[in-house]
PDB file of C-alpha atoms in Angstrom:
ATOM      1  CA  UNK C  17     104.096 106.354  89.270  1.00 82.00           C
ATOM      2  CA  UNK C  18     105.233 106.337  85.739  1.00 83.00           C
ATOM      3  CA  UNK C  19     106.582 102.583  86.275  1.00 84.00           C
ATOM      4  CA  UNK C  20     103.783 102.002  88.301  1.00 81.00           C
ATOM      5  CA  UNK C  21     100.721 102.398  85.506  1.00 80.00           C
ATOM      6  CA  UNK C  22     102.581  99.949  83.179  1.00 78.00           C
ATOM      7  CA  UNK C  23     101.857  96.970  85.264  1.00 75.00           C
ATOM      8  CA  UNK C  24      98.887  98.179  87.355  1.00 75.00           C
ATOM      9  CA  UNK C  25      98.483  94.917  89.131  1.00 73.00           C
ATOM     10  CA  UNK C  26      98.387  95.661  92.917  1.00 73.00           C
ATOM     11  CA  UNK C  27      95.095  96.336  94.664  1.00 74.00           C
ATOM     12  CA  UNK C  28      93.100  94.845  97.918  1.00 75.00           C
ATOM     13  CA  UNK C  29      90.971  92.180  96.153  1.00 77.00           C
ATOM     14  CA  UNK C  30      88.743  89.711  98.929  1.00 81.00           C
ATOM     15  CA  UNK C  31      86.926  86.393  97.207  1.00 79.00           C
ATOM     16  CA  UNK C  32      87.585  88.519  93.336  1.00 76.00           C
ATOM     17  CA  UNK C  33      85.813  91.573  94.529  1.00 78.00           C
ATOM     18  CA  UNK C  34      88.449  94.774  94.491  1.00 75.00           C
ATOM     19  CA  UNK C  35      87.648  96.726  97.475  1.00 74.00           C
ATOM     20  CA  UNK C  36      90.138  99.690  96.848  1.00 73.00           C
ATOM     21  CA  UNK C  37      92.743 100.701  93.825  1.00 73.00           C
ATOM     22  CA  UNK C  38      95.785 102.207  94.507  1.00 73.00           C
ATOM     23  CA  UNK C  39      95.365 104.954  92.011  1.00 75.00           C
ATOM     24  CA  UNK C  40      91.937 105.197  89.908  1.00 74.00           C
ATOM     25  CA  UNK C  41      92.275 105.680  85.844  1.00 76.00           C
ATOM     26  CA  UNK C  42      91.498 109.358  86.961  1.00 82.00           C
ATOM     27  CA  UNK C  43      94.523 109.809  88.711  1.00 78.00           C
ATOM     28  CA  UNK C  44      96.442 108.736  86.052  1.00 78.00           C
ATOM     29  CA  UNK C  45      94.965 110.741  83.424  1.00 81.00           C
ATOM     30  CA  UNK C  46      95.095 114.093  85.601  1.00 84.00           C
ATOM     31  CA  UNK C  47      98.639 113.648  85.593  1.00 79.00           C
ATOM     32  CA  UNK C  48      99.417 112.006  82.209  1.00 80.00           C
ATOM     33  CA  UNK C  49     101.048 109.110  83.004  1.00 78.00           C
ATOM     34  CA  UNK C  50      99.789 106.889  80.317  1.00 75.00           C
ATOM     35  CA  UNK C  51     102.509 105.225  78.071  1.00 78.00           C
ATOM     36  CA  UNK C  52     105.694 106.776  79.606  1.00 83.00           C
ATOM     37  CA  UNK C  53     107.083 103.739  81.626  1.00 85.00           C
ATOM     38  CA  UNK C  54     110.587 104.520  79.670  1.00 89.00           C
ATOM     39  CA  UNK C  55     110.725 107.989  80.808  1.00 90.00           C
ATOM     40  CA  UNK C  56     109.730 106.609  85.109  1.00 88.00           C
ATOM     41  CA  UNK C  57     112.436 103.964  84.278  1.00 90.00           C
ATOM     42  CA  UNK C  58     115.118 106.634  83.330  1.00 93.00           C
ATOM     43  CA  UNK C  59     114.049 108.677  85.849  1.00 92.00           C
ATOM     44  CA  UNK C  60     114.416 105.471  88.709  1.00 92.00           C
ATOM     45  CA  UNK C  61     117.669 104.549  87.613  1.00 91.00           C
ATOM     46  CA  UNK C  62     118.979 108.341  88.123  1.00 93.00           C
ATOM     47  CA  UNK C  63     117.584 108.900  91.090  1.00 92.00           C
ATOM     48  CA  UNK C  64     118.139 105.694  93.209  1.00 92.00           C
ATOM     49  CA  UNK C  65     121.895 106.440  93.000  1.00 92.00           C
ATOM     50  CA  UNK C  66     121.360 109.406  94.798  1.00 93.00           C
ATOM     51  CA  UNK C  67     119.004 107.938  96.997  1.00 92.00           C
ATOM     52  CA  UNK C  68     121.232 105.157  98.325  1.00 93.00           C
ATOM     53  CA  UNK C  69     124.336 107.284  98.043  1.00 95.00           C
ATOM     54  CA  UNK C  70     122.844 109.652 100.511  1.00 94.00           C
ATOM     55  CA  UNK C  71     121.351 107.000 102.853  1.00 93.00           C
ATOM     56  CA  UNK C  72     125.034 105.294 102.953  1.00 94.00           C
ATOM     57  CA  UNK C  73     126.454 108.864 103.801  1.00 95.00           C
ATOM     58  CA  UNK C  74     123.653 109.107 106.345  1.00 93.00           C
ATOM     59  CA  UNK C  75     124.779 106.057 108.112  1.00 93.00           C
ATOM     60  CA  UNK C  76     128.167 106.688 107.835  1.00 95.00           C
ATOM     61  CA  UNK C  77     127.790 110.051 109.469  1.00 93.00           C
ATOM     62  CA  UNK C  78     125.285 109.125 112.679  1.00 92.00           C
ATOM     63  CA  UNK C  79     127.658 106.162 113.005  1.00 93.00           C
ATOM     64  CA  UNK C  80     131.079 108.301 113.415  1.00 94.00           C
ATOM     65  CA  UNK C  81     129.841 111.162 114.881  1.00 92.00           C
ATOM     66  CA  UNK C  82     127.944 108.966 117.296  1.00 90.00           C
ATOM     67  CA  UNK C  83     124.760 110.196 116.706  1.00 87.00           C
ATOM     68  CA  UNK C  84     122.960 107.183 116.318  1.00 88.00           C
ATOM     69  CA  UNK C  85     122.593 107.033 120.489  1.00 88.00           C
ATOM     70  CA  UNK C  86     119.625 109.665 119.973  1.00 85.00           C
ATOM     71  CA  UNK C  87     118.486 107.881 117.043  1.00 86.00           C
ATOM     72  CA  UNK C  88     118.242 104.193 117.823  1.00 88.00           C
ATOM     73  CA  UNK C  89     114.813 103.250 119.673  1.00 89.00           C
ATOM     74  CA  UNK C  90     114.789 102.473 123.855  1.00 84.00           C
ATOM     75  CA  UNK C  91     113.425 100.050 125.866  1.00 83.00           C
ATOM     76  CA  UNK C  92     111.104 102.332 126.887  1.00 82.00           C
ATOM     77  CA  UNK C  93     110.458 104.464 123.148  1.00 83.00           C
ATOM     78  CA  UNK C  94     107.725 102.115 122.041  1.00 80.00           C
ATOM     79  CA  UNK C  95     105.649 103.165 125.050  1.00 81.00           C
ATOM     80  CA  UNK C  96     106.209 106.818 125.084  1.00 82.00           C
ATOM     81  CA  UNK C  97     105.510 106.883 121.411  1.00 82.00           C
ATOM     82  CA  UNK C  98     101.931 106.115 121.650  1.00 82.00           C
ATOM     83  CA  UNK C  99     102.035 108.976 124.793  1.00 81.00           C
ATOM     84  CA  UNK C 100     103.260 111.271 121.631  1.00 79.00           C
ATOM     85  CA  UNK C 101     100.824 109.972 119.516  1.00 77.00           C
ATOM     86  CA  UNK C 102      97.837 110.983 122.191  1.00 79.00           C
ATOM     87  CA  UNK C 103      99.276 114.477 122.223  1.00 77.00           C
ATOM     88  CA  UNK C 104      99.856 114.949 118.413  1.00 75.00           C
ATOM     89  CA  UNK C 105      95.976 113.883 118.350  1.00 74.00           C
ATOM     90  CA  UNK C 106      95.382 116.685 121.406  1.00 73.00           C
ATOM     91  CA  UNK C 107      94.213 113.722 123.667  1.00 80.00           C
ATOM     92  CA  UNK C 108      96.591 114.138 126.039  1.00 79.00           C
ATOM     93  CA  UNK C 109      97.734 117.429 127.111  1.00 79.00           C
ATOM     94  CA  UNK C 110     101.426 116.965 128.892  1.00 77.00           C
ATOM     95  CA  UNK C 111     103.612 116.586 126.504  1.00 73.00           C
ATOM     96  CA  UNK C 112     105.977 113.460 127.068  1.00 73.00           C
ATOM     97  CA  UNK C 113     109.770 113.554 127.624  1.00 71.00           C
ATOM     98  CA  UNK C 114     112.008 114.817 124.453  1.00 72.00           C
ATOM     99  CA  UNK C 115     115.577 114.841 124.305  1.00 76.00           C
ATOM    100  CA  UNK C 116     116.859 115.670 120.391  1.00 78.00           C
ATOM    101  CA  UNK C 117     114.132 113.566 119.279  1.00 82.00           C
ATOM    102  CA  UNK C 118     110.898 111.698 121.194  1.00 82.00           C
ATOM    103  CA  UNK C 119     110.190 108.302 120.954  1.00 84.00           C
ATOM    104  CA  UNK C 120     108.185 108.475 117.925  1.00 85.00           C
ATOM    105  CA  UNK C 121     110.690 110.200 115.706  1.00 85.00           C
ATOM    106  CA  UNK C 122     113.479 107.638 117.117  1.00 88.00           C
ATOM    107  CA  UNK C 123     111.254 104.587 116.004  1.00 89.00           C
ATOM    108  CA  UNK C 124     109.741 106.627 112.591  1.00 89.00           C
ATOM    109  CA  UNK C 125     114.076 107.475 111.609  1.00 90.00           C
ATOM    110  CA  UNK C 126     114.877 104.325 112.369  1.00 92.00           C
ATOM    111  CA  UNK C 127     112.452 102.362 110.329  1.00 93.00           C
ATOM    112  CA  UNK C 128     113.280 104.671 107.646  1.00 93.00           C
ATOM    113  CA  UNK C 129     116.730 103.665 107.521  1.00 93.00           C
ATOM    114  CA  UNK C 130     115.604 100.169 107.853  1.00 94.00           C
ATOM    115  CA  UNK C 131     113.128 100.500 104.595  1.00 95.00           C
ATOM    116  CA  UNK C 132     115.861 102.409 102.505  1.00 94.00           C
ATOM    117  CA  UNK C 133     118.089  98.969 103.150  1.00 95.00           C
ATOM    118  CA  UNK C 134     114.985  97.098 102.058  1.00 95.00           C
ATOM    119  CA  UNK C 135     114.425  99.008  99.042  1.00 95.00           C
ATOM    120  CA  UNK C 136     118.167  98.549  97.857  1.00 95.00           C
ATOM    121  CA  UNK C 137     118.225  95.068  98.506  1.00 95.00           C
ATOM    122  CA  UNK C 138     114.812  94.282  96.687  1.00 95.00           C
ATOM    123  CA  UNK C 139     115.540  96.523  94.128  1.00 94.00           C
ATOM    124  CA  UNK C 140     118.623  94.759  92.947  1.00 94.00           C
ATOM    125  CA  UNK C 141     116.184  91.176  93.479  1.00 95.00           C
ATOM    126  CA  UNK C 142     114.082  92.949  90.611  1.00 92.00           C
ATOM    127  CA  UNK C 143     116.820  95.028  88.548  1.00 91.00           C
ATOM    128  CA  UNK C 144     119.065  91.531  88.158  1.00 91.00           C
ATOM    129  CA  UNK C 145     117.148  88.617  89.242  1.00 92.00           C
ATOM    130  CA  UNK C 146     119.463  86.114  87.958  1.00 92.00           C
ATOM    131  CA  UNK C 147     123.158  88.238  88.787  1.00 93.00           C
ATOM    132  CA  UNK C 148     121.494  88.598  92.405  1.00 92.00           C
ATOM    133  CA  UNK C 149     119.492  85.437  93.016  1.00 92.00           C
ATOM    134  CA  UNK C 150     120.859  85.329  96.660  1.00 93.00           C
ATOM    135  CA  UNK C 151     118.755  87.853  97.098  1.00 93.00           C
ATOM    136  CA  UNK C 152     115.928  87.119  95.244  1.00 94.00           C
ATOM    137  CA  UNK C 153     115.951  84.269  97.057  1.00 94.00           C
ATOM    138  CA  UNK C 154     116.389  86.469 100.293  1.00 93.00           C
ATOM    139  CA  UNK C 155     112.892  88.348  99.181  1.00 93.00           C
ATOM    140  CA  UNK C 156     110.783  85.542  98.584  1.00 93.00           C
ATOM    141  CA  UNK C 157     110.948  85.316  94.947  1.00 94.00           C
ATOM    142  CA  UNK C 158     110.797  88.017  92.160  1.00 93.00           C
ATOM    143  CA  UNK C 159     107.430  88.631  92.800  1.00 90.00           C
ATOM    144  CA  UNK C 160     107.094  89.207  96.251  1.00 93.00           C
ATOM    145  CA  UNK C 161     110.473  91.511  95.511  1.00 94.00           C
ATOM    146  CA  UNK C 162     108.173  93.495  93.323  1.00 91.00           C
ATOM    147  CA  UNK C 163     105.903  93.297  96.490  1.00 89.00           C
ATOM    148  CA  UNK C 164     107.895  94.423  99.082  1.00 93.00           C
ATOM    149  CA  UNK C 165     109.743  96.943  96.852  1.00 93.00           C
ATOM    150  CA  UNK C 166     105.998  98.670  96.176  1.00 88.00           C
ATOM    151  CA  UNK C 167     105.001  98.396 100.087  1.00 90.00           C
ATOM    152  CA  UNK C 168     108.446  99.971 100.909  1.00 94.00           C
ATOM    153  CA  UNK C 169     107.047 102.983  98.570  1.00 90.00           C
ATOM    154  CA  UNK C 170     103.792 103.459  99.814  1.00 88.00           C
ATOM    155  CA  UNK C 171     105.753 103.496 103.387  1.00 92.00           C
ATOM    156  CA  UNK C 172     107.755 106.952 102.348  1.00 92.00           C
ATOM    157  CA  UNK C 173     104.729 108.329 100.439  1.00 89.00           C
ATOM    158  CA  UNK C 174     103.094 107.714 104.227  1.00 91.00           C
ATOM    159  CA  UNK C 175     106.000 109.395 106.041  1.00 91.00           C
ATOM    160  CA  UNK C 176     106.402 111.911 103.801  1.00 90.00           C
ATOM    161  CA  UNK C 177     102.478 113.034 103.894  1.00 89.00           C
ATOM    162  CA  UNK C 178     102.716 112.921 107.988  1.00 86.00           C
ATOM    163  CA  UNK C 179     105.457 115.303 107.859  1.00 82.00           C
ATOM    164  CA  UNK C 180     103.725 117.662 105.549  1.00 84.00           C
ATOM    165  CA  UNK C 181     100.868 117.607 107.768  1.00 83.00           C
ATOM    166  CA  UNK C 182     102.840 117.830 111.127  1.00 78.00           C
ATOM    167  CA  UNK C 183     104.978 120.837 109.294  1.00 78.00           C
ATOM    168  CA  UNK C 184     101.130 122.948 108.437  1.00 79.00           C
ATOM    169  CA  UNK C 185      99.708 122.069 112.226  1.00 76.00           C
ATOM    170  CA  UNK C 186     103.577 123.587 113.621  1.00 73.00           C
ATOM    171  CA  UNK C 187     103.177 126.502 111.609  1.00 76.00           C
ATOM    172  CA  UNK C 188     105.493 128.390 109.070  1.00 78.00           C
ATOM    173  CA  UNK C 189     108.348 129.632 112.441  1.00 78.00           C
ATOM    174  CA  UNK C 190     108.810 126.243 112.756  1.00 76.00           C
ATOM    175  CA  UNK C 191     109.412 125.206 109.163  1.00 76.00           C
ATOM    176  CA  UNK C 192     111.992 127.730 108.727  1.00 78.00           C
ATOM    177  CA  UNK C 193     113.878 127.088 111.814  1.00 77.00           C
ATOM    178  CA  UNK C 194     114.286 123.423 110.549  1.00 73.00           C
ATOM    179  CA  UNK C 195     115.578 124.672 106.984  1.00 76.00           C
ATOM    180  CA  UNK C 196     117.932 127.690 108.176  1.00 77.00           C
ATOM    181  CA  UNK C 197     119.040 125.892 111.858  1.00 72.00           C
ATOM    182  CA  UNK C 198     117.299 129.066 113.893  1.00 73.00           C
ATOM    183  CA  UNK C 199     114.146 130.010 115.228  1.00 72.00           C
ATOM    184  CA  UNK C 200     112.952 133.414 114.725  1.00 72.00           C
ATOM    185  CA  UNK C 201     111.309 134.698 118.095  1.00 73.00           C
ATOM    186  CA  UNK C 202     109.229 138.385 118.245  1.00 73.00           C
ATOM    187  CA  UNK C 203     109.583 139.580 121.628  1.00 73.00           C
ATOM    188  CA  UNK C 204     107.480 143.042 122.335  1.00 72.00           C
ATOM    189  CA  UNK C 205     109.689 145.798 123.312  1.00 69.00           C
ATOM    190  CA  UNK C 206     109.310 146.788 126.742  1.00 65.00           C
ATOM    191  CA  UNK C 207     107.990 149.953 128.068  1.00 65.00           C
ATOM    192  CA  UNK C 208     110.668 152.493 129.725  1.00 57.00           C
ATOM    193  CA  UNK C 209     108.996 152.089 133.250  1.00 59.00           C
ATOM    194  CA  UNK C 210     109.580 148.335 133.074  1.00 56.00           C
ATOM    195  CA  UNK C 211     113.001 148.466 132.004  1.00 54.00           C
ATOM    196  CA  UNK C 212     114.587 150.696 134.734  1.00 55.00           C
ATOM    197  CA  UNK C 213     112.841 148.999 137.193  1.00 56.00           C
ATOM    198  CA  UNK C 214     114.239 145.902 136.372  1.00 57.00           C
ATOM    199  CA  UNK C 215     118.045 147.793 136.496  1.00 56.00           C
ATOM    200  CA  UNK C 216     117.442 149.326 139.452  1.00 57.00           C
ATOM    201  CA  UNK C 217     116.564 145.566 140.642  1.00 58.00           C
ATOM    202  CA  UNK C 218     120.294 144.568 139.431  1.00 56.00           C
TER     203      UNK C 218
END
């Protein structure tokens, strides 16, 4: 964002009449982003080495350990994943078939992996134009670089906001048990009566 305000060029514009702005003056303001493009750079260049170190140890790891077979997208994912869709919107009641992941978190993980690849590739097109030409010349020019690396943003900004969402509608349980590994469960103790009738059963 801080990068972003410097050169506040991108917007949907039809026959010179801007239908919608990424971010109004507003936005900017609220957060006081004006005039600190040195400070986003800094930040960028720290962070990006952790971001493509991790995705490269990411790889590496679903690669060896073979878990890339319950990543990678089926013949059939692209079908069930609009059946998930339909019951994330409460459409369709029956849930469809889930292994470690459904069909729309195989083709959403997937395409993430994808974009992080895209953003290191036309982020070295922008950071050294002329060292990396190749690859400049790979992204369509410097400019639609600067295009595809912003599109490739908005893309985890998306992601990230559907998870948010998805985490609130699955409730806190199920927030935790991703962060710890386990899923706390509250089971009602059971009356006396009920319990030596069920040994008595054995």
């Amino acid at each position: 964002m801080l990068i972003y305000w410097a050169n506040d060029e991108y917007s949907i514009t039809i026959f010179g009449h801007t239908f919608v702005r990424f971010f109004p003056d507003w936005f900017y303001n609220a957060l006081h982003i004006p005039s600190r493009l040195a400070e986003g750079m800094a930040f960028h260049f720290l962070f990006m080495w952790f971001f493509t170190l991790n995705g490269i140890f990411y790889v590496l790891y679903t690669i060896i350990s073979g878990q890339w077979r319950q990543l990678v997208p089926q013949k059939k994912s692209f079908k069930e994943a609009w059946l998930v869709l339909l019951h994330d919107l409460h459409i369709r009641k029956t849930a469809p078939p889930q292994d470690k992941y459904n069909a729309a978190q195989r083709i959403a993980y997937t395409a993430i992996i994808v974009m992080g690849f895209g953003s290191v590739i036309t982020g070295l097109a922008i950071y050294k134009p002329v060292q990396f030409y190749y690859l400049t010349w790979l992204c369509g020019g410097y400019h639609l670089a600067r295009i595809w690396h912003f599109a490739l943003t908005m893309g985890y900004v998306l992601f990230f906001l559907v998870h948010i969402i998805q985490v609130i509608l699955a409730g806190w349980n199920n927030f935790r048990s991703v962060i710890s590994g386990f899923e706390v469960v509250e089971e009602q103790p059971k009356p006396a009566i009920e319990r030596s009738s069920e040994d008595e059963k054995a």
